[in-house]
PDB file of C-alpha atoms in Angstrom:
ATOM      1  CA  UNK J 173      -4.336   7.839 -19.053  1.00 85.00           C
ATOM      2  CA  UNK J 174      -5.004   6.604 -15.360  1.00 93.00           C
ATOM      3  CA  UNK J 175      -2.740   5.055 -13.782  1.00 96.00           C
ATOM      4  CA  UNK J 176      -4.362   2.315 -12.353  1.00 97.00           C
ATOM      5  CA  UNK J 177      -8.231   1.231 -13.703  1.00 96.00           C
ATOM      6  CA  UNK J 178     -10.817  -0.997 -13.551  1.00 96.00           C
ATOM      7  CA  UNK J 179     -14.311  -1.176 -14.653  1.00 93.00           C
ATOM      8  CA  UNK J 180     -16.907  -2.848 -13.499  1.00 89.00           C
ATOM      9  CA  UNK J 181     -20.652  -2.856 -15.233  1.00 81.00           C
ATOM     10  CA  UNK J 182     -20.650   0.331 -17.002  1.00 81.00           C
ATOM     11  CA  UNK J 183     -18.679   2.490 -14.778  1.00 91.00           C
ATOM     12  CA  UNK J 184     -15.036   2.441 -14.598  1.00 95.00           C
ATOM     13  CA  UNK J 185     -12.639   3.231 -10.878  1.00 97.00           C
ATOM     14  CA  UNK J 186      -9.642   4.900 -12.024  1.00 97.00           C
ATOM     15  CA  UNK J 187      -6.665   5.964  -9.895  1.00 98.00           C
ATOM     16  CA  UNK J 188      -4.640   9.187 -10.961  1.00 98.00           C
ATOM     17  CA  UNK J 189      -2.446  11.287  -8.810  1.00 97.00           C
ATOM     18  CA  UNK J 190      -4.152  13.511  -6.263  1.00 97.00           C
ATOM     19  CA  UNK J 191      -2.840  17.129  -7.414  1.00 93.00           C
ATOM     20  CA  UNK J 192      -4.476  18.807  -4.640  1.00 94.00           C
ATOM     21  CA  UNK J 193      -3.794  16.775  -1.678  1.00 95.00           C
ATOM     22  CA  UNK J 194      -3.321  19.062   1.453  1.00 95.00           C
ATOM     23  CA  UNK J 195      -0.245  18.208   3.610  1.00 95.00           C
ATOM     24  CA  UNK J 196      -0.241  15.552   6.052  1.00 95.00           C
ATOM     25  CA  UNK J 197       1.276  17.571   8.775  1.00 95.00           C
ATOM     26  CA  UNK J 198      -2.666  19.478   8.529  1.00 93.00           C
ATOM     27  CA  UNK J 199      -4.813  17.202  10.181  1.00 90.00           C
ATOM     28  CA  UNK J 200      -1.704  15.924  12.489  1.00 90.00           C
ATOM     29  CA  UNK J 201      -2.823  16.890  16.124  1.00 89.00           C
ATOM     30  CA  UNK J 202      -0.475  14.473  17.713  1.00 95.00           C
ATOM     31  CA  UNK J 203       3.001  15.089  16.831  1.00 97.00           C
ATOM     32  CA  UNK J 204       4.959  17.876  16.223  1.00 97.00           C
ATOM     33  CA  UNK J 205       8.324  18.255  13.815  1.00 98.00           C
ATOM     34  CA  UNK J 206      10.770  20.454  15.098  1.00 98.00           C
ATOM     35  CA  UNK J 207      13.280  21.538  11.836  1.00 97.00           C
ATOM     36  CA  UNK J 208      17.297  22.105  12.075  1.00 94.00           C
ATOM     37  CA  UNK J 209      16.860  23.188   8.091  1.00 92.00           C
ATOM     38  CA  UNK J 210      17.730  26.690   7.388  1.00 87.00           C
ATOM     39  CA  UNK J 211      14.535  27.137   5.191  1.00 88.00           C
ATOM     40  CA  UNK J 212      12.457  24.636   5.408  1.00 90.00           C
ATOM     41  CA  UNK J 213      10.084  23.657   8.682  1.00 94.00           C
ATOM     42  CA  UNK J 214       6.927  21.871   7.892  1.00 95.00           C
ATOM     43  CA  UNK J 215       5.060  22.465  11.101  1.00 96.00           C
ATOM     44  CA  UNK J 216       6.450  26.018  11.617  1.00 95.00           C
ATOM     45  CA  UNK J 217       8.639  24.734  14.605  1.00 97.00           C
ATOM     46  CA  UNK J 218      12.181  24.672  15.219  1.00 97.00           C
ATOM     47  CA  UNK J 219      14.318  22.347  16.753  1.00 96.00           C
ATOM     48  CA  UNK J 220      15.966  25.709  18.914  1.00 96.00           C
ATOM     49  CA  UNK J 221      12.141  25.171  21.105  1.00 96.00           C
ATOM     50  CA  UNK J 222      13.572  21.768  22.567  1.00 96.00           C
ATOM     51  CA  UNK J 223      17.132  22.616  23.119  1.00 96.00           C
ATOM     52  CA  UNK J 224      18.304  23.798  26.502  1.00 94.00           C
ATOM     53  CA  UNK J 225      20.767  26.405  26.474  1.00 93.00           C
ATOM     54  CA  UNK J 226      23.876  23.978  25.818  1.00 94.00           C
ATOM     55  CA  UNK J 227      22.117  22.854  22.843  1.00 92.00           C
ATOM     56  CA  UNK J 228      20.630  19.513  24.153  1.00 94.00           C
ATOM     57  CA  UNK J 229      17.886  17.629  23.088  1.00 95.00           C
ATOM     58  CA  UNK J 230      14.923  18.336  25.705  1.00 95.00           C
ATOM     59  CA  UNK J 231      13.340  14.798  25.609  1.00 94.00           C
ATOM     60  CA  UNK J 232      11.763  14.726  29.157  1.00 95.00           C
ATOM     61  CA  UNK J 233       8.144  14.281  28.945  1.00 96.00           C
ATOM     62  CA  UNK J 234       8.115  13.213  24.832  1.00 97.00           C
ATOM     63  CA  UNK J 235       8.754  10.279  22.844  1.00 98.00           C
ATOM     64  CA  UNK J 236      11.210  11.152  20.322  1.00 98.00           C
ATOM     65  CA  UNK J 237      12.637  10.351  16.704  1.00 98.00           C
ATOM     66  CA  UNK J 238      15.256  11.995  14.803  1.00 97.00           C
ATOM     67  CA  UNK J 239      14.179  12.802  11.360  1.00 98.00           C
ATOM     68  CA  UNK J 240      16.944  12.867   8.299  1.00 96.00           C
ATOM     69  CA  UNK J 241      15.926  14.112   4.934  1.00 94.00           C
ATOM     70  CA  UNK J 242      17.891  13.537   1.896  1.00 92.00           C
ATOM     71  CA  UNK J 243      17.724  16.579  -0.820  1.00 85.00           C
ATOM     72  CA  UNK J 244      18.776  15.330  -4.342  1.00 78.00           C
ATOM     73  CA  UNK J 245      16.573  16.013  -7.036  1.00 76.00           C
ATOM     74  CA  UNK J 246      14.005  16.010  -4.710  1.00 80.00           C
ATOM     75  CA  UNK J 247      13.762  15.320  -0.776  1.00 89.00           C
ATOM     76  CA  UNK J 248      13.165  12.380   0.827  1.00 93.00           C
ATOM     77  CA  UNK J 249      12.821  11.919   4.770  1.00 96.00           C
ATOM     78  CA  UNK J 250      13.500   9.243   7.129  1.00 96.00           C
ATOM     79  CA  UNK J 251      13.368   8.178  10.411  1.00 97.00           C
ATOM     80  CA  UNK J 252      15.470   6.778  13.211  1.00 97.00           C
ATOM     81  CA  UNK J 253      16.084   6.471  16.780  1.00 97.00           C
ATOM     82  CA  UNK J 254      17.821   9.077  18.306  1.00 96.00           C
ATOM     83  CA  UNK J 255      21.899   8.481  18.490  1.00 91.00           C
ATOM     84  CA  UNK J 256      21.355   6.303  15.898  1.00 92.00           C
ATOM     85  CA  UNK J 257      23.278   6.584  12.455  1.00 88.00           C
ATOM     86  CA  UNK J 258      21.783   8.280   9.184  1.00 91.00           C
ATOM     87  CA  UNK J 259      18.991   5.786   7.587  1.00 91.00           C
ATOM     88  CA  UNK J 260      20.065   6.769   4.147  1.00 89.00           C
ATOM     89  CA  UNK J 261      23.400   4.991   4.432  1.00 85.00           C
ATOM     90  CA  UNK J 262      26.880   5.770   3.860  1.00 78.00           C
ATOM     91  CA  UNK J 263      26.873   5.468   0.209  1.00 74.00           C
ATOM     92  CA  UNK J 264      28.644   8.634  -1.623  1.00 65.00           C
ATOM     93  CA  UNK J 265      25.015  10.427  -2.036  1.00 69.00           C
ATOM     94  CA  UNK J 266      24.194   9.783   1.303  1.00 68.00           C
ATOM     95  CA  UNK J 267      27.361  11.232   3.126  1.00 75.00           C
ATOM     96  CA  UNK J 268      26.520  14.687   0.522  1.00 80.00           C
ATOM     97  CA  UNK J 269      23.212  14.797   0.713  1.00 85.00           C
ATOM     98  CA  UNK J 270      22.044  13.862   3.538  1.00 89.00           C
ATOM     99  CA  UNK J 271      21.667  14.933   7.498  1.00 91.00           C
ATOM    100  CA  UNK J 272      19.335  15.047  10.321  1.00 93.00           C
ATOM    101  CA  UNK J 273      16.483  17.549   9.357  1.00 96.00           C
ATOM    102  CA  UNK J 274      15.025  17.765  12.960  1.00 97.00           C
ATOM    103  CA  UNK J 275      12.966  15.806  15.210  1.00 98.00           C
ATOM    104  CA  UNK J 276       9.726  14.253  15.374  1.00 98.00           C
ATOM    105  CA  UNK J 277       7.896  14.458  19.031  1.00 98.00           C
ATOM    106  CA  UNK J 278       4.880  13.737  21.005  1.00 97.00           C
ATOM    107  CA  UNK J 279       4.289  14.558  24.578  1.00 97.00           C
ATOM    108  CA  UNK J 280       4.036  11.314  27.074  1.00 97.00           C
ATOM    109  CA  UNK J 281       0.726  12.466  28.328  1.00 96.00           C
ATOM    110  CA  UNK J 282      -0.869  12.110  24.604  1.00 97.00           C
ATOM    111  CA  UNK J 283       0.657   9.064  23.769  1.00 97.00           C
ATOM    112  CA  UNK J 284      -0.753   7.495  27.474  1.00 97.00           C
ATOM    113  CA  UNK J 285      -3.980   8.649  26.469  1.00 96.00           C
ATOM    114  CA  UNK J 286      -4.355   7.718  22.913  1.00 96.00           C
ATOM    115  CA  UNK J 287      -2.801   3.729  23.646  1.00 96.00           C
ATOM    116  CA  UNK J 288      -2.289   3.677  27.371  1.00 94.00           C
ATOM    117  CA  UNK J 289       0.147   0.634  27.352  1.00 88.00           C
ATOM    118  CA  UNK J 290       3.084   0.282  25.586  1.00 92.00           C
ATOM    119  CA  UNK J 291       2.720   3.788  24.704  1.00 96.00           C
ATOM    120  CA  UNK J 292       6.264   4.172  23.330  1.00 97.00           C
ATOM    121  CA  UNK J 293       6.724   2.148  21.103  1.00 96.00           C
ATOM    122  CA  UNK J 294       2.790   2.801  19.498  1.00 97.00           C
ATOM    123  CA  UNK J 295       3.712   6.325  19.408  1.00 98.00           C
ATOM    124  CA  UNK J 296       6.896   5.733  17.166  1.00 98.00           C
ATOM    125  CA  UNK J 297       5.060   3.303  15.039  1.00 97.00           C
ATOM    126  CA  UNK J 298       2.378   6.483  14.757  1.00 97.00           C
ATOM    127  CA  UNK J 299       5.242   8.900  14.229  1.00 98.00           C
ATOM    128  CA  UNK J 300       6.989   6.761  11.453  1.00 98.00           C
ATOM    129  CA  UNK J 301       3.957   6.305  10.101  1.00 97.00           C
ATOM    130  CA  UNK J 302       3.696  10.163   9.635  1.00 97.00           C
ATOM    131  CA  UNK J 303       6.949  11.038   8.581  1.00 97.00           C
ATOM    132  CA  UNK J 304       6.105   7.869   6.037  1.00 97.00           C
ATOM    133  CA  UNK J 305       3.296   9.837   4.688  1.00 96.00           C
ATOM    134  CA  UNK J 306       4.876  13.330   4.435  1.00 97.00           C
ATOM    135  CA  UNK J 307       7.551  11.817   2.524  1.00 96.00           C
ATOM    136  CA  UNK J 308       5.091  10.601  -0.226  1.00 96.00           C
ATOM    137  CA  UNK J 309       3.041  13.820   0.068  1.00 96.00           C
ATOM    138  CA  UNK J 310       6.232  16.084  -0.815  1.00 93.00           C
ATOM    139  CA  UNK J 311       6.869  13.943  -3.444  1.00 93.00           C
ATOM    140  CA  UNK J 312       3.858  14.146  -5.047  1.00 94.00           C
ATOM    141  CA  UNK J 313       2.884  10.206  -4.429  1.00 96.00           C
ATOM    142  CA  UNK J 314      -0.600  11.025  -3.475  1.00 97.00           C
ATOM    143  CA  UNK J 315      -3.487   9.324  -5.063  1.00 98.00           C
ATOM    144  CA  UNK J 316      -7.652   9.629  -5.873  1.00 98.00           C
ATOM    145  CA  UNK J 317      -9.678   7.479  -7.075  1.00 98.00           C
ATOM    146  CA  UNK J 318     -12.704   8.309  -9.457  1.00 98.00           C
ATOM    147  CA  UNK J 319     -15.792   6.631 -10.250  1.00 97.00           C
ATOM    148  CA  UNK J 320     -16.568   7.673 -14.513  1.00 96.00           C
ATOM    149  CA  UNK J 321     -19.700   7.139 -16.375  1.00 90.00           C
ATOM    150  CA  UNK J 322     -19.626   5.692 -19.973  1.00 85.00           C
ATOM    151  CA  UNK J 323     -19.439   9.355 -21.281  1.00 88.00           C
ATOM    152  CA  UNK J 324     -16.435   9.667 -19.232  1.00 91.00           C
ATOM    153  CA  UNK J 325     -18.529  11.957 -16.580  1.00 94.00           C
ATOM    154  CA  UNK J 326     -17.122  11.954 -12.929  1.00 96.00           C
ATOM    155  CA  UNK J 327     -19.105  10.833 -10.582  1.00 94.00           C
ATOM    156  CA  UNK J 328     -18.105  10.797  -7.826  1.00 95.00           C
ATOM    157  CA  UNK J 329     -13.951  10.644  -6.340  1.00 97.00           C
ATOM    158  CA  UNK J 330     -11.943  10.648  -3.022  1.00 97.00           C
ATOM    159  CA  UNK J 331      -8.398  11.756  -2.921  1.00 97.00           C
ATOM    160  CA  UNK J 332      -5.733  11.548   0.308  1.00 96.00           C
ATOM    161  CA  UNK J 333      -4.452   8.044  -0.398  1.00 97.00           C
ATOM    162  CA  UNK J 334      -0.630   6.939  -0.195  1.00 96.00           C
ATOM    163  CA  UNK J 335      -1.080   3.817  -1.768  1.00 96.00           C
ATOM    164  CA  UNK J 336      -2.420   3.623  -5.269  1.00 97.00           C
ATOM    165  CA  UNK J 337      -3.702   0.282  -4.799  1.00 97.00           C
ATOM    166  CA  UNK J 338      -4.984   0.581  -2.068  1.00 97.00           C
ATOM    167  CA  UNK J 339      -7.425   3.710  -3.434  1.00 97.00           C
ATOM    168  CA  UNK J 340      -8.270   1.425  -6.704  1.00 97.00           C
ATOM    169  CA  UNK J 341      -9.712  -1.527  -3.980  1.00 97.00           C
ATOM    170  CA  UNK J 342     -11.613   1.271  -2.309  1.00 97.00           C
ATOM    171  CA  UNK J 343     -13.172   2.495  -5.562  1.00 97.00           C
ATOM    172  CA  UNK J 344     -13.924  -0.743  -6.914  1.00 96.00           C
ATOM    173  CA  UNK J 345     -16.221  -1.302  -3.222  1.00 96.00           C
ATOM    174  CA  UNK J 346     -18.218   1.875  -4.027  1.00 95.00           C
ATOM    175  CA  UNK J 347     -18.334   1.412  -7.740  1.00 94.00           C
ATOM    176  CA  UNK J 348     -19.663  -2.299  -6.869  1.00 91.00           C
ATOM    177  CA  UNK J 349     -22.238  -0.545  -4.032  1.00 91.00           C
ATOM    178  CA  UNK J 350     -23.427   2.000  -7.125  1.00 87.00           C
ATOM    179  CA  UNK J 351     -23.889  -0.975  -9.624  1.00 82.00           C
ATOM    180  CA  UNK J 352     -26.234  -2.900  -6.928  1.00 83.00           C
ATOM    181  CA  UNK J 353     -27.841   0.406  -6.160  1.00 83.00           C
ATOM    182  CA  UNK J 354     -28.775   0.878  -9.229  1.00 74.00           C
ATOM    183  CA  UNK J 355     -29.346  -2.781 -10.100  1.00 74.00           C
ATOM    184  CA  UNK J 356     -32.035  -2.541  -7.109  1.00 78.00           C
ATOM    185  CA  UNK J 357     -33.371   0.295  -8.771  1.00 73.00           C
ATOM    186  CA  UNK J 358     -33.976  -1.200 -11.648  1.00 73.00           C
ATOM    187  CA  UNK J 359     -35.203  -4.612 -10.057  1.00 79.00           C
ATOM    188  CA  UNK J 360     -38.130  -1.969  -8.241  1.00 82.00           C
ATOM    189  CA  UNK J 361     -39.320  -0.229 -11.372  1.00 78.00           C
ATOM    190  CA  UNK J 362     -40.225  -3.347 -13.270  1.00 81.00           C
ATOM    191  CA  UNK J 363     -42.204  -5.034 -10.321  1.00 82.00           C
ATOM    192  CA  UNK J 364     -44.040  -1.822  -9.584  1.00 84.00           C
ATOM    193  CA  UNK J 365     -44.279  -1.043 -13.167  1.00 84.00           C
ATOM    194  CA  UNK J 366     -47.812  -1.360 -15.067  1.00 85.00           C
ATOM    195  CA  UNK J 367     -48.669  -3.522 -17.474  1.00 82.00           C
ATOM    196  CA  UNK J 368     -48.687  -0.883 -20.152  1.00 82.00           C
ATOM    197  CA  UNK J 369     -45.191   0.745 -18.657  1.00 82.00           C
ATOM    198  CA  UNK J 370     -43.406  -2.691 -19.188  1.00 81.00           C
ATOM    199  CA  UNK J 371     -45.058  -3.553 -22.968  1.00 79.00           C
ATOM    200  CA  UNK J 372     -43.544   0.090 -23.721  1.00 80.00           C
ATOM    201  CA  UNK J 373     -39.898  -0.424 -21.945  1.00 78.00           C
ATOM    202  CA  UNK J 374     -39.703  -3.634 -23.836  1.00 78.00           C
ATOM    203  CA  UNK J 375     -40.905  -1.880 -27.566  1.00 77.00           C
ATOM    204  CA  UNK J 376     -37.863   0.765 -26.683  1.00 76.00           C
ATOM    205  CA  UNK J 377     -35.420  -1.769 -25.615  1.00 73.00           C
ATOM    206  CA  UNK J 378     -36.290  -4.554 -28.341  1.00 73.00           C
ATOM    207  CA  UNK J 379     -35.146  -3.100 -31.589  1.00 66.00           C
ATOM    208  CA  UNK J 380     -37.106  -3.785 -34.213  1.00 66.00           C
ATOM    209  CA  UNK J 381     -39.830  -5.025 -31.614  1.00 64.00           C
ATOM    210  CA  UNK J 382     -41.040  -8.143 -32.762  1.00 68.00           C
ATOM    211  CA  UNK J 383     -43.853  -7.740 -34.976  1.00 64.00           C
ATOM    212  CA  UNK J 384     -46.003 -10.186 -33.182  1.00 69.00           C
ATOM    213  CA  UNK J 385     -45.431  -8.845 -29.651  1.00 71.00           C
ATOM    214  CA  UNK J 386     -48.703  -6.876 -29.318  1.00 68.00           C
ATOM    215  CA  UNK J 387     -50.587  -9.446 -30.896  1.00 64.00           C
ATOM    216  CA  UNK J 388     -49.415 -12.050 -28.392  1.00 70.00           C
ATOM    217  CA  UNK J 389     -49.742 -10.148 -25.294  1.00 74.00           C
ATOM    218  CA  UNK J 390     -52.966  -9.536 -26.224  1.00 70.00           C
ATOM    219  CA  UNK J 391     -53.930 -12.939 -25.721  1.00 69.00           C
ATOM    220  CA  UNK J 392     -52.305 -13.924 -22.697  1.00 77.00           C
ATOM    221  CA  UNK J 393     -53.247 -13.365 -19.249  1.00 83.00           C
ATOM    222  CA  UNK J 394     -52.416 -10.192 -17.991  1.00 82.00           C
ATOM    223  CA  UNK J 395     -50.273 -11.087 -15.169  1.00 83.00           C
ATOM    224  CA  UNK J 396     -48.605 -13.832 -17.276  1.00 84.00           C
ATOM    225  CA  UNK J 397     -48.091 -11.221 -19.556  1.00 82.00           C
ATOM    226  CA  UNK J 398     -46.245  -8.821 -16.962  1.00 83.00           C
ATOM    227  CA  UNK J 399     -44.140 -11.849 -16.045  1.00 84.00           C
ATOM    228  CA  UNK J 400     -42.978 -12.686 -19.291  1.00 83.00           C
ATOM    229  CA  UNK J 401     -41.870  -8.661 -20.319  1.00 82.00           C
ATOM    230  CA  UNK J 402     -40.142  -8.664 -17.057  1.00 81.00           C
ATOM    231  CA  UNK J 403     -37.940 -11.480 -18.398  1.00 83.00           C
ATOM    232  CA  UNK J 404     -37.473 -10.230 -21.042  1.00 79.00           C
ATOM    233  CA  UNK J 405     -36.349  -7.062 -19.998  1.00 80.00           C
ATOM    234  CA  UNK J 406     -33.956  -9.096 -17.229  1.00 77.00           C
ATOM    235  CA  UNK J 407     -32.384 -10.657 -19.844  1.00 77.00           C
ATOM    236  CA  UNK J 408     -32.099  -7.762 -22.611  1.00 73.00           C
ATOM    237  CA  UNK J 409     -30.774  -5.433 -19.843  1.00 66.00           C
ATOM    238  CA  UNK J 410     -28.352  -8.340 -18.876  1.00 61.00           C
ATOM    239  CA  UNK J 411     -27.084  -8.459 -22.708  1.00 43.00           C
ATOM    240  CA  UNK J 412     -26.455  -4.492 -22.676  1.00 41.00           C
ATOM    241  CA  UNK J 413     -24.165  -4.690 -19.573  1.00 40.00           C
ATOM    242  CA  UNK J 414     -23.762  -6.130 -15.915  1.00 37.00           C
ATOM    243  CA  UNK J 415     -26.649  -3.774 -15.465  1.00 34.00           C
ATOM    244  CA  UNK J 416     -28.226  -0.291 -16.966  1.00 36.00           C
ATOM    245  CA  UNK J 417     -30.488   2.932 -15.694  1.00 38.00           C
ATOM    246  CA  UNK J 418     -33.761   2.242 -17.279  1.00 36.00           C
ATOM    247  CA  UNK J 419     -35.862   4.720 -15.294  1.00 31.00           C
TER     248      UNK J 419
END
């Protein structure tokens, strides 16, 4: 079962968890984490590249956070100023559990270029931001949403989003962008379609046709006629659902 759904016409958006999300720390050009863990160093750096030989913190020419993970059952990461005291708390877990896992940089002369003023303090909101999304990544909290058919066929899905509601409000605007498509569609076929194409839409859609349909038409002027299947057909594919593929 999805874990978030909606459906709209006859297609339904459902959100599920995005099993094959690549990491975060991929398509990252920006920033760079530089791991104090013994094992574990998501962007292949360590912090030993931005220490000088006393084992300071290199910070000239970067805007810096310190980044603290907390490994229970899982890991979690965090970030905070540098100097400043571990974001986890001081709770008994906390003290156990958790430490500073590196830092999180990005050189001055990217940060100027990318916002230009005020720099800092947009490149710590970016790197937050990041370290935000890595956190749900590891942890699996990475979403798609998928746009099903009545026969439960996919078609069509996007995955890469850390907020489940916010992929369901994304697939609800396509799924509502498909329906009109194909609402247009079908608006097109029955004014282009012939006189003969509509009588035999409506004999396939009207069942039992009515037995004095032919008869009727017959009589009636032939655009009159046209205008009055068309109507028909509006309002029978109207009664199946919001809309339906009748080409």
């Amino acid at each position: 079962m999805a874990l978030l759904e909606k459906k709209i016409g006859r297609v339904t958006v459902k959100v599920d968890y995005d099993d094959c999300a690549e990491s975060p720390r991929e398509w990252d050009d920006l920033s760079t984490i530089y791991s104090a863990h013994r094992r574990y160093s998501p962007d292949n750096h360590s912090i030993d590249e931005i220490l000088d030989e006393d084992g300071n913190l290199i910070t000239d020419g970067k805007v810096c956070l310190a980044v603290w993970m907390f490994e229970h059952s899982g890991c979690s990461f965090e970030t905070a100023e540098l100097g400043e005291g571990n974001p986890f708390g001081n709770g008994m877990y906390a003290r156990f559990d958790s430490g500073q896992f590196g830092v999180i940089a990005m050189s001055i002369k990217d940060a100027k270029r990318e916002w230009g003023k005020n720099y800092e303090e947009r490149a710590k909101n970016w790197m937050e931001g990041c370290i935000e999304d890595y956190d749900k990544w590891q942890r699996g909290e990475v979403y798609r949403w998928s746009l099903v058919d009545e026969d439960g066929e996919e078609i069509e899905s996007v995955g890469g989003w850390y907020d489940e509601n916010e992929a369901l409000s994304e697939g609800v605007s396509v799924a509502k962008a498909y329906v009109e498509r194909e609402i247009q569609e079908v608006e097109n076929m029955l004014e282009n379609a012939t006189f003969d194409e509509l009588k035999s839409k409506y004999y396939e859609m009207a069942t039992p046709a009515p037995l004095w349909a032919d008869e009727v038409l017959g009589l009636v002027e032939e655009g009159k006629a046209k205008e009055w299947l068309k109507k028909k057909l509006r309002e029978m594919i109207g009664e199946e659902s919001d809309w339906i593929e009748v080409l």
